[in-house]
Tab-separated table of C-alpha atoms in Angstrom:
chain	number	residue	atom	x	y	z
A	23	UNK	CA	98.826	113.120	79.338
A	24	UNK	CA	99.541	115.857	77.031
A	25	UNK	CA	103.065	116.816	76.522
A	26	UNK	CA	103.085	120.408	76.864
A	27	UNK	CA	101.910	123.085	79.537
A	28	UNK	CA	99.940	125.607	77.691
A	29	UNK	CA	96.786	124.910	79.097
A	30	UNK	CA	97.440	124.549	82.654
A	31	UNK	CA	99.357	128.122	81.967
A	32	UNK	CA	96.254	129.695	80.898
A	33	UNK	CA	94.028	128.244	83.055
A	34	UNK	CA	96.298	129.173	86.694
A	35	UNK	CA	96.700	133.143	84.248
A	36	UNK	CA	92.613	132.963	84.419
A	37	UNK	CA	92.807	131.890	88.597
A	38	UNK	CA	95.063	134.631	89.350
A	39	UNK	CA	98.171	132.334	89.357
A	40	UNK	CA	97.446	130.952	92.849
A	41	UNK	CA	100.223	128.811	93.046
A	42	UNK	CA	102.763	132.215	93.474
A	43	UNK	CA	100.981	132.712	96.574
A	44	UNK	CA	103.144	130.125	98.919
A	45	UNK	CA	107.105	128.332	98.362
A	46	UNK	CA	106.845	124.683	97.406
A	47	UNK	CA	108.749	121.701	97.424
A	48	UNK	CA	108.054	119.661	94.306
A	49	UNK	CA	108.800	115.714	93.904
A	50	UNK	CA	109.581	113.841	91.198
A	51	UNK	CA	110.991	109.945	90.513
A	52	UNK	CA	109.763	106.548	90.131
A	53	UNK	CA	108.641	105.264	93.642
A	54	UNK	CA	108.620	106.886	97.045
A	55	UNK	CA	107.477	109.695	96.127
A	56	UNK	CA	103.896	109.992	97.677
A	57	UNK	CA	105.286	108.534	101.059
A	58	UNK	CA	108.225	111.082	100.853
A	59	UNK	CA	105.306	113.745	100.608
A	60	UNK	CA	103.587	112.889	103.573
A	61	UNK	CA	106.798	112.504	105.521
A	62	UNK	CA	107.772	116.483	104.337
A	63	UNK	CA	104.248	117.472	105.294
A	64	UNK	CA	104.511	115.713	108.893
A	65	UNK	CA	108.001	117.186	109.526
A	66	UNK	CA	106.234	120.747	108.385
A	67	UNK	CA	103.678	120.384	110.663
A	68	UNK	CA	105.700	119.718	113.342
A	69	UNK	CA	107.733	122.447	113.080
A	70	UNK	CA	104.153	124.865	113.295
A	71	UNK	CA	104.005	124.872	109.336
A	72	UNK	CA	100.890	124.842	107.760
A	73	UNK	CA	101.662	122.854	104.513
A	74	UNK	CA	99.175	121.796	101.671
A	75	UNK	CA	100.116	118.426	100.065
A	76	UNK	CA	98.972	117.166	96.272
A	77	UNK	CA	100.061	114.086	95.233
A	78	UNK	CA	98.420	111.039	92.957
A	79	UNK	CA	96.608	108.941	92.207
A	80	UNK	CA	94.034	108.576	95.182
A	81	UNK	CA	93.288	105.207	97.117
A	82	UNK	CA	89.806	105.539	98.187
A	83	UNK	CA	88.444	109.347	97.921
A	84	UNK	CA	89.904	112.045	95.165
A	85	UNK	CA	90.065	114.446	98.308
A	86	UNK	CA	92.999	112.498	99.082
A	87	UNK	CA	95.058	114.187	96.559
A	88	UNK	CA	94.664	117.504	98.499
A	89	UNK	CA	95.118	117.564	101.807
A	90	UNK	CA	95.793	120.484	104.227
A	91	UNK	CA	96.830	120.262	107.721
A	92	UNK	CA	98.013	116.633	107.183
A	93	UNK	CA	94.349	115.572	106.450
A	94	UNK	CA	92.492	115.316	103.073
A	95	UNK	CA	90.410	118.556	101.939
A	96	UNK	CA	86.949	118.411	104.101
A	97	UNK	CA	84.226	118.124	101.004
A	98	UNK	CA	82.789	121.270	100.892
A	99	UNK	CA	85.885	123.293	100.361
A	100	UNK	CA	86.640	120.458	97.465
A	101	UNK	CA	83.418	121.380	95.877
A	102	UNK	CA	84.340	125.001	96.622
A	103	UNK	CA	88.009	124.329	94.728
A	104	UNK	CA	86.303	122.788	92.100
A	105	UNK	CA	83.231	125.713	91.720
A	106	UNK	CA	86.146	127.933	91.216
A	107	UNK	CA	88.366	126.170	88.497
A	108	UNK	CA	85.664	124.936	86.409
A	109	UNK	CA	84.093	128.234	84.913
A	110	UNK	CA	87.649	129.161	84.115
A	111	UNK	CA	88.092	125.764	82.456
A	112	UNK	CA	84.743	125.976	80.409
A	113	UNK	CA	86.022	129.390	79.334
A	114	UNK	CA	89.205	127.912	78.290
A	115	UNK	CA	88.065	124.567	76.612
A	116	UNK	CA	85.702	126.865	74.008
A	117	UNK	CA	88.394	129.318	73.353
A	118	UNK	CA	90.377	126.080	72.217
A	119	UNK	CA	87.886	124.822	70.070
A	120	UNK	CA	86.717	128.051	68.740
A	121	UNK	CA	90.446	128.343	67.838
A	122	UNK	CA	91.646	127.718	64.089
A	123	UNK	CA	94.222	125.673	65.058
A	124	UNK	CA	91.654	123.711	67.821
A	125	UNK	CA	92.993	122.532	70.720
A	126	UNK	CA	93.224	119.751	73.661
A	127	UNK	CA	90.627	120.254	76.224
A	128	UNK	CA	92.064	121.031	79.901
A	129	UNK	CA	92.696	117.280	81.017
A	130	UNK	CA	92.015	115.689	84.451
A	131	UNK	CA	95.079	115.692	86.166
A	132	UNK	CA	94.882	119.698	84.932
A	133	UNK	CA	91.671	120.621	86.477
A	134	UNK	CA	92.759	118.929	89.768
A	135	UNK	CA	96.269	120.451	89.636
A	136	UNK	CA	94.672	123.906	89.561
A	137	UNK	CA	92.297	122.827	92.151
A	138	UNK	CA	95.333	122.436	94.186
A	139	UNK	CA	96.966	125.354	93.966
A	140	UNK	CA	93.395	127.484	94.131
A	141	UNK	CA	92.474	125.341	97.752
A	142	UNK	CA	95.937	126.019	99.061
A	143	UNK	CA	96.137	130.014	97.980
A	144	UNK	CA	92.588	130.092	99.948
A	145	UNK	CA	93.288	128.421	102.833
A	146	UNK	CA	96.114	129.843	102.508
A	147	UNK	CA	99.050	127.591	103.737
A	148	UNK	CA	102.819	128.427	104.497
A	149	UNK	CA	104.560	125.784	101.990
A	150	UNK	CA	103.026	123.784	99.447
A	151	UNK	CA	104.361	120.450	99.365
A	152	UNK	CA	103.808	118.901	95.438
A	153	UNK	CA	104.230	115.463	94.180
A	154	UNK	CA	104.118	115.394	90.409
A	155	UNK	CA	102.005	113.104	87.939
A	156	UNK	CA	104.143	111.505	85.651
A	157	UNK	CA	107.231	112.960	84.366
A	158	UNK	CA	108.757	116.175	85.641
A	159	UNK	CA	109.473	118.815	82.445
A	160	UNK	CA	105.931	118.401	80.549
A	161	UNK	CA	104.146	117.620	83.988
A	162	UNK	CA	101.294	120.319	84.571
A	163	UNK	CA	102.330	121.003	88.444
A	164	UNK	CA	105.595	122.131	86.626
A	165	UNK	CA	104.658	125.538	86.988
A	166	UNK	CA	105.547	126.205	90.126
A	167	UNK	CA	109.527	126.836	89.626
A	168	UNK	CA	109.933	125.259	93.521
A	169	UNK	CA	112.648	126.319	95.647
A	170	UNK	CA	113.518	122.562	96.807
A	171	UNK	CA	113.484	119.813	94.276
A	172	UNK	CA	113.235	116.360	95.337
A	173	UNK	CA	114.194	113.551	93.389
A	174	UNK	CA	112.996	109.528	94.285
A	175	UNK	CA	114.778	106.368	93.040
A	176	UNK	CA	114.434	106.462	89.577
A	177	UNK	CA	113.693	103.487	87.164
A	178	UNK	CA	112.014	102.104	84.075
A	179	UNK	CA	107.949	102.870	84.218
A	180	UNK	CA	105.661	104.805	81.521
A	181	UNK	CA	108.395	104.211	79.658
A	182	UNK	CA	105.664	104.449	76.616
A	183	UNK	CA	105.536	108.265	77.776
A	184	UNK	CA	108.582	108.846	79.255
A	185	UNK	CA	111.337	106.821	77.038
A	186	UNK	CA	112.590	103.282	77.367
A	187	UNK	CA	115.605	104.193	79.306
A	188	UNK	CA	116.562	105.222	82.245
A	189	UNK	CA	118.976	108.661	81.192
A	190	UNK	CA	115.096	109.985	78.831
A	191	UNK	CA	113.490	109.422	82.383
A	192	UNK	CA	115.698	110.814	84.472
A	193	UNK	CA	115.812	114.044	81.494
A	194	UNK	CA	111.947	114.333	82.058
A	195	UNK	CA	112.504	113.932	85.581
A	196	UNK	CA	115.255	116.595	85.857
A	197	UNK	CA	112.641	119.126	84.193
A	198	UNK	CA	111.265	119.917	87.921
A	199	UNK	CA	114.838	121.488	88.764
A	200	UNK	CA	114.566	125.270	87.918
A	201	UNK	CA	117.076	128.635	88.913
A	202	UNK	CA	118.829	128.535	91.947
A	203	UNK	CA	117.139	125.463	93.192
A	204	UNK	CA	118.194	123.573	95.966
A	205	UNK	CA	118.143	119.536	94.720
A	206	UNK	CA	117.611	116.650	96.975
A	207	UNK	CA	118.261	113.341	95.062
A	208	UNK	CA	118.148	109.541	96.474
A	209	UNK	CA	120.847	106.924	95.292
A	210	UNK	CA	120.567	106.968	91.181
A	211	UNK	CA	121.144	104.823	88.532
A	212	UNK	CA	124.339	105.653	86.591
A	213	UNK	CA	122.372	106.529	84.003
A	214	UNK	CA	120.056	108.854	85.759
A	215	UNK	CA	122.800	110.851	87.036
A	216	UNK	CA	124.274	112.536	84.163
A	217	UNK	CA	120.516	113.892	83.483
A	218	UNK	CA	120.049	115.389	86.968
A	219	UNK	CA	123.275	117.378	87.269
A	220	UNK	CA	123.750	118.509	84.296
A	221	UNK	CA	120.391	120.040	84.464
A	222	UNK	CA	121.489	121.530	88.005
A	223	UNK	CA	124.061	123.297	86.099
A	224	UNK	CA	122.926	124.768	83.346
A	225	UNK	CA	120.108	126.390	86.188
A	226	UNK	CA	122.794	127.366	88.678
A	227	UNK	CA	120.924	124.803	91.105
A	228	UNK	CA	122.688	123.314	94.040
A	229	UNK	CA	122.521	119.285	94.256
A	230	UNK	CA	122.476	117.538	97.763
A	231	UNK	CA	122.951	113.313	97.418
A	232	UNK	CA	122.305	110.618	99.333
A	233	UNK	CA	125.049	108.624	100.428
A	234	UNK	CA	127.617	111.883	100.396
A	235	UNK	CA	125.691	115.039	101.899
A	236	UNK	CA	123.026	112.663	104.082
A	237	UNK	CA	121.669	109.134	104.073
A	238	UNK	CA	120.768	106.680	106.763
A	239	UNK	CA	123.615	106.134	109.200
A	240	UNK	CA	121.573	103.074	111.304
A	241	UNK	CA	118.654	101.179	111.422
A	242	UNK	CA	116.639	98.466	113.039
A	243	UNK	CA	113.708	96.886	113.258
A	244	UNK	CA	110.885	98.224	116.282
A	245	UNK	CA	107.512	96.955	117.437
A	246	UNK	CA	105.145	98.613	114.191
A	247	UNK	CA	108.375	100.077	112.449
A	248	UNK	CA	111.978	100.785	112.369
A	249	UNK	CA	114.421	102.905	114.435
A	250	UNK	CA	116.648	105.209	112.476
A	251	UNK	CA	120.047	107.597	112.794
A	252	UNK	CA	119.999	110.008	110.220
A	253	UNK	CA	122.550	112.019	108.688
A	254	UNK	CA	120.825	115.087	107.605
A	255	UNK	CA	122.213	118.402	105.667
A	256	UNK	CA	122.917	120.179	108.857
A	257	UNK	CA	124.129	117.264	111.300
A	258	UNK	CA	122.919	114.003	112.734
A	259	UNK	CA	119.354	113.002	114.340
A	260	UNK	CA	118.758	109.544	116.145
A	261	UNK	CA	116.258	107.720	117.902
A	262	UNK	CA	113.909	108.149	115.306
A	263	UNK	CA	110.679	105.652	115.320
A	264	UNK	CA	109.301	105.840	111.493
A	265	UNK	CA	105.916	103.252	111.930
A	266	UNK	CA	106.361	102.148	108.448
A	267	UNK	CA	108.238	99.340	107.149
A	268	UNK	CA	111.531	98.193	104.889
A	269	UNK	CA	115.013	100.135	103.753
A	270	UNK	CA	112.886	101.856	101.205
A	271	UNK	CA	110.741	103.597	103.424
A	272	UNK	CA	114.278	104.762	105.290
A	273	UNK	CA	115.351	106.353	102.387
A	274	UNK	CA	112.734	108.135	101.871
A	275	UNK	CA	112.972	109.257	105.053
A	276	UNK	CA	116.214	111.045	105.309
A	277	UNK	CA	115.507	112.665	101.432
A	278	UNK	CA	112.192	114.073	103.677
A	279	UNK	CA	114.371	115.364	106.456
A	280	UNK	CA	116.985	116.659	103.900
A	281	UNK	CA	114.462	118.508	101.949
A	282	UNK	CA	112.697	120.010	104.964
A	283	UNK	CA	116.476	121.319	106.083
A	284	UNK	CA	117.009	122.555	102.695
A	285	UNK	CA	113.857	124.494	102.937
A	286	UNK	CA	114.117	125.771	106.278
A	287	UNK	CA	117.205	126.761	106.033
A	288	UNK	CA	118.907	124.802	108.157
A	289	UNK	CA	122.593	123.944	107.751
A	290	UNK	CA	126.134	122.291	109.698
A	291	UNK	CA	126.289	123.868	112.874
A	292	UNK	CA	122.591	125.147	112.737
A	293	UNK	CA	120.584	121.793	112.857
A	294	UNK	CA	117.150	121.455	113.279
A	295	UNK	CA	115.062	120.826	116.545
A	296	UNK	CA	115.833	117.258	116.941
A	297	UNK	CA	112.585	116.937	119.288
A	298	UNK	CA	110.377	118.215	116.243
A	299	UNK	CA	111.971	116.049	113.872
A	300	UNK	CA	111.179	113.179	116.345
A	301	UNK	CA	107.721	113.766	116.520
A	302	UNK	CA	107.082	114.775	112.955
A	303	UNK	CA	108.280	111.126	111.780
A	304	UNK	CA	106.579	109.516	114.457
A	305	UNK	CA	103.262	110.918	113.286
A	306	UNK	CA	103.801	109.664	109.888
A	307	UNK	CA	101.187	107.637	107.972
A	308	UNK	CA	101.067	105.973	104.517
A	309	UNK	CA	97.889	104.046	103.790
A	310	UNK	CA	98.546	101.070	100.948
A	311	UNK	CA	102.184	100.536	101.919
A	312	UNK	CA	102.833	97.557	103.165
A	313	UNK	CA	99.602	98.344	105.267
A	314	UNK	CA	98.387	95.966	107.870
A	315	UNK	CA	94.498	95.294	107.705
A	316	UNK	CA	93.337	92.272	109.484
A	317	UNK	CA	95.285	89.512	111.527
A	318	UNK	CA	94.918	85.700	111.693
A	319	UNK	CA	96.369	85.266	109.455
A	320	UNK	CA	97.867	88.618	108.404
A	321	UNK	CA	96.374	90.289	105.479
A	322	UNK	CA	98.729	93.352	104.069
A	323	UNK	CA	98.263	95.386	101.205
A	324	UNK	CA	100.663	97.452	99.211
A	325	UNK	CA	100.783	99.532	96.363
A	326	UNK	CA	104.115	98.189	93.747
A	327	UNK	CA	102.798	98.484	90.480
A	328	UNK	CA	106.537	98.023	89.102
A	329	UNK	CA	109.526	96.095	89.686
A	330	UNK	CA	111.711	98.512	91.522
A	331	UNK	CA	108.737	98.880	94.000
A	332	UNK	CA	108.080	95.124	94.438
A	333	UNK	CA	111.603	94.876	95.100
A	334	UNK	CA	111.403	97.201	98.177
A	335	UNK	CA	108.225	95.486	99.585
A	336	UNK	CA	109.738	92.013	99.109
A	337	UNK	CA	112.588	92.732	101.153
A	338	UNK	CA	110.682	94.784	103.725
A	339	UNK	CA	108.214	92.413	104.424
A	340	UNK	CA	110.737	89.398	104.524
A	341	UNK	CA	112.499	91.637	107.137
A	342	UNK	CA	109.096	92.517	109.054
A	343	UNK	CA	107.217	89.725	108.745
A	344	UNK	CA	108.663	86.262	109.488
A	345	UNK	CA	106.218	84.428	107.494
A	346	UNK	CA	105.548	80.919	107.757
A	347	UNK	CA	102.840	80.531	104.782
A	348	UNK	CA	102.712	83.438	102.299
A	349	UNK	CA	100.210	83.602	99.955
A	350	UNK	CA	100.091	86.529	97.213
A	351	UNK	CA	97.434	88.067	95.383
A	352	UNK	CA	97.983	90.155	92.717
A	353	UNK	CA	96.289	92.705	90.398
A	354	UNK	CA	97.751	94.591	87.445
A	355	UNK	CA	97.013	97.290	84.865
A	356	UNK	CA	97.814	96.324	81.516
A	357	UNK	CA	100.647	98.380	80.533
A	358	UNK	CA	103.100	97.514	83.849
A	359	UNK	CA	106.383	95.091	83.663
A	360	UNK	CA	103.790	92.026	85.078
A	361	UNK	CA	106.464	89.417	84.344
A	362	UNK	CA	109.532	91.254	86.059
A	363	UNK	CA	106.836	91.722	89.357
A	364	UNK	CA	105.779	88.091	89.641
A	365	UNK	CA	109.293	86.792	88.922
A	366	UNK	CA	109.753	88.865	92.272
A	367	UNK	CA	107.299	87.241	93.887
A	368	UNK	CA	107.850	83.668	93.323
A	369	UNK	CA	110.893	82.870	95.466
A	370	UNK	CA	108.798	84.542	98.568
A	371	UNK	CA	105.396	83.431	98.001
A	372	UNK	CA	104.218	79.633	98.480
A	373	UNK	CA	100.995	80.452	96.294
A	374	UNK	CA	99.521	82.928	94.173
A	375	UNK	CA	96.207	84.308	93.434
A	376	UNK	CA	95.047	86.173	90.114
A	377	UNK	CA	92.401	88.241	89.692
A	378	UNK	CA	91.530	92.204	88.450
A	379	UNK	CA	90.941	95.242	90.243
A	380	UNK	CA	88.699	97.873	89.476
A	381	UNK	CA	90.757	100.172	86.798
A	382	UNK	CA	89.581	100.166	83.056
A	383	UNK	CA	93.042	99.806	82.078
A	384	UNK	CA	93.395	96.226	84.111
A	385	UNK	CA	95.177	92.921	82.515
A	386	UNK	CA	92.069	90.768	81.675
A	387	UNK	CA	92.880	87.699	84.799
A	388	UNK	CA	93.452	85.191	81.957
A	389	UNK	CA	96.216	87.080	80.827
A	390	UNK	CA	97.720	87.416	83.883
A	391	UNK	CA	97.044	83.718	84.894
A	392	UNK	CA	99.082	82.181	81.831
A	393	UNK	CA	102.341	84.265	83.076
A	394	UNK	CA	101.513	83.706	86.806
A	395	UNK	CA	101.337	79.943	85.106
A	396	UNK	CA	104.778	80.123	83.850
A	397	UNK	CA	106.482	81.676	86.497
A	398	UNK	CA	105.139	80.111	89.648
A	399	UNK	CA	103.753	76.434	87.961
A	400	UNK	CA	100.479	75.560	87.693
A	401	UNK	CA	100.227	74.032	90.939
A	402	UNK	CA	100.642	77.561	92.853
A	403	UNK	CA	98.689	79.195	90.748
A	404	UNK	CA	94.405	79.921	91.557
A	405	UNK	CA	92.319	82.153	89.823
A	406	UNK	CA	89.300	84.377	90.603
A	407	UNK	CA	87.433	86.830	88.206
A	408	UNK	CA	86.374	89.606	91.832
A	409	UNK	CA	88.975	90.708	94.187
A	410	UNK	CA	86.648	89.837	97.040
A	411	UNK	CA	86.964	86.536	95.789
A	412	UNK	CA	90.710	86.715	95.444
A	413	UNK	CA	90.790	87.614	99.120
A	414	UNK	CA	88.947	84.921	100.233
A	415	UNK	CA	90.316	82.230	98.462
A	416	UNK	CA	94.141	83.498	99.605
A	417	UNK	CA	92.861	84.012	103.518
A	418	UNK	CA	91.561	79.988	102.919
A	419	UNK	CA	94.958	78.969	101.369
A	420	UNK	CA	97.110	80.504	104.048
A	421	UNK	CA	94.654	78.743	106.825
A	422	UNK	CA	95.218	75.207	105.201
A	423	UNK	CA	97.299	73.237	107.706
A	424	UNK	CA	100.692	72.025	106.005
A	425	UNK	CA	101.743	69.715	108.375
A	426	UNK	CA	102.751	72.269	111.010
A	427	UNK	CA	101.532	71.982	114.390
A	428	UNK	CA	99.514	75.462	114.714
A	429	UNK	CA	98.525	76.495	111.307
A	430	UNK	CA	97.196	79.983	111.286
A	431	UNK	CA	101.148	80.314	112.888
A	432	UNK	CA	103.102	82.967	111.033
A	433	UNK	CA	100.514	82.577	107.749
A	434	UNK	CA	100.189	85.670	105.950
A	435	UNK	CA	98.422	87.355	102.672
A	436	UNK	CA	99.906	90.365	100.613
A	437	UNK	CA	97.553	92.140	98.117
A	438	UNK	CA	99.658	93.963	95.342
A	439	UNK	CA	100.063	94.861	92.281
A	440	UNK	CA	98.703	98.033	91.470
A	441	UNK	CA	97.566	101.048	93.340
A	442	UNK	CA	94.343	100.685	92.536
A	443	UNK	CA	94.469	97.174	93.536
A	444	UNK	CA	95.657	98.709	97.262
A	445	UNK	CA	92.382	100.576	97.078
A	446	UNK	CA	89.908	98.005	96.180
A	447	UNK	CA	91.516	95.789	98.979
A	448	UNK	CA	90.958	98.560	101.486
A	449	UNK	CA	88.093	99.306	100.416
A	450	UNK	CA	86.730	95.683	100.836
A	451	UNK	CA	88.789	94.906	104.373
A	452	UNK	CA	87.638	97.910	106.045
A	453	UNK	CA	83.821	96.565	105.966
């Protein structure tokens, strides 16, 4: 990341600044925010909205991080996307280096960004719904100046980038919240809220909270979910099925529902179709969240890659899963709070399994071993180099009888750590 937004400015001046073509809403926090995204694009489409939705990083396919109509980008109009933005960026990178002063070259997360905002002007799409990639204020799809700002939990990650506390992050953060504005915030840290609205106010933006304007009113568990009465902007919904799991993804939910009332307009007295609202979270998907691939035993995989996130799928799987035998394995990249997410682990997990995923940025498995060492004993502790590997050897542990009289009975595998460790996983239990 480069912390400034002069090059995504000239490259979207060079496109024809696609991303004025359409309203967005644009999300920022620590966690929740790609399965808030897909919730506000499934609410969208039920209510006859054609929304585009960019968020990051991918699991399996980079035509995940665009998706129109719900569904990733078909190929060809990627490769279309991409045939547009990348004379424009050639055109740009020389002028930078021709420069005297020289100049960054249009980064990754840049060229995709404009990608984006080029597929959705073309396709073209009502609302674009925008996730962003680390940060808010410096963040290149901070260009858009969105209508509705939403704002995740927010807590310590990238700190490197972002600060080491939680009021710098939540300032970055709070950078997404331009003029007029209407802001949709979770449940903060103290320290996060001081940030947020005083950044409302010097914009004239209006600030919506959980927990005073909405939240979750009730909830229980279902067959393959959780039933939920929200409290939204404009007035109460219930009998809500959400097929995904744990308080977390409820909270995500009603900042979805607020934000879609926010930008539809909706208000007390003038709620919205409670039918539509039904069937828009009902349709809702969220691959590598506490995702269910294979039974007997259970193998689930799930994206935490920090502590606040391992938090959330600890409790929701202790609440959805009545595990008899849990066995954990776990991948990292180098620069995430490992400690703080094994430490989480231990008092749920009867054994854990090391290994790497496929990122050049992952902990080397001997590193993580001697913490996962020192946290769970060496007794709970097995190691393998290939996820694959990992797999198996978990699956194996979770099958060994302990005594009880059926042992594949309530035995279960979690593979975590990292998004890219939910991708490899996926990517190895769907053959």
């Amino acid at each position: 990341m480069v912390p400034d937004r002069e090059r995504i400015v000239a490259l979207l001046d060079l496109l024809g600044n696609p991303q004025r073509a359409y309203p967005a809403i644009h999300l920022t926090g620590t966690n929740g925010k790609t399965s808030t995204s897909r919730m506000i694009d499934s609410l969208l489409k039920a209510f006859g909205l054609r929304a585009g939705r960019y968020t990051s990083p991918h699991l399996e396919s980079v035509t995940e991080r665009i998706s129109l109509d719900g569904d990733p980008i078909p190929a060809g109009k990627f490769a279309a996307a991409y045939d547009e933005v990348a004379p424009m960026a050639d055109l740009l990178d020389a002028k930078n280096s021709a420069s005297q002063a020289g100049g960054d070259p249009v980064t990754y997360f840049e060229f995709t960004t404009a990608m984006a905002f080029a597929a959705f002007a073309d396709a073209p799409v009502d609302v674009a719904v925008v996730e962003v990639g680390l940060g808010g204020e410096w963040d290149a799809t901070n260009v858009l100046e969105a209508g509705v700002a939403v704002v995740t939990p927010i807590s310590l990650d990238h700190a490197a980038l972002l600060g080491g506390s939680v009021t710098s992050i939540a300032t970055e953060k709070a950078g997404i919240i331009h003029e007029g504005a209407s802001v949709i915030t979770a449940v903060q840290p103290a320290e996060a809220i001081e940030p947020l609205v005083s950044r409302a106010a010097s914009v004239g933006a209006s600030v919506a909270r959980e927990g005073v304007e909405f939240g979750v009113l009730d909830r229980a568990i279902a067959v393959g979910g959780q039933q939920l009465r929200l409290k939204g902007l404009a007035g109460e919904y219930d009998e809500i099925f959400l097929p995904l799991y744990g308080a977390h993804q409820a909270q995500n939910a009603v900042l979805a529902l607020a934000a879609v009332e926010a930008f539809l307009g909706a208000a007390p007295g003038r709620p919205l179709a409670a039918d539509a609202v039904r069937d828009g979270f009902a349709a809702v998907r969220s691959p590598g969240r506490l995702e269910r691939l294979r039974t007997s035993p259970t193998v689930l995989v799930d994206a935490a890659h920090n502590p606040a996130g391992m938090t959330a799928t600890v409790q929701a799987m202790a609440e959805a899963f009545a595990f008899r035998k849990l066995v954990a394995v776990v991948a990292v990249l180098d620069d995430k709070d490992y400690r703080g997410m094994l430490e989480l682990l231990e008092p749920v997990a009867d054994a854990i399994v090391v290994t790497e995923n496929s990122s050049p940025r992952r902990l080397p498995v001997d590193a993580l071993a001697a913490v996962a060492v020192d946290v769970f004993g060496a007794d709970r502790v097995d190691v393998a180099s290939r996820l694959d590997d990992a797999i198996e050897s978990a699956v194996t542990i979770a099958e060994e009888d302990d005594g009880g009289d059926a042992p594949l009975a309530g035995a279960g595998v979690l593979v975590t750590g990292s998004v890219v460790t939910a991708a490899d996983a996926r990517r190895l239990l769907a053959r």
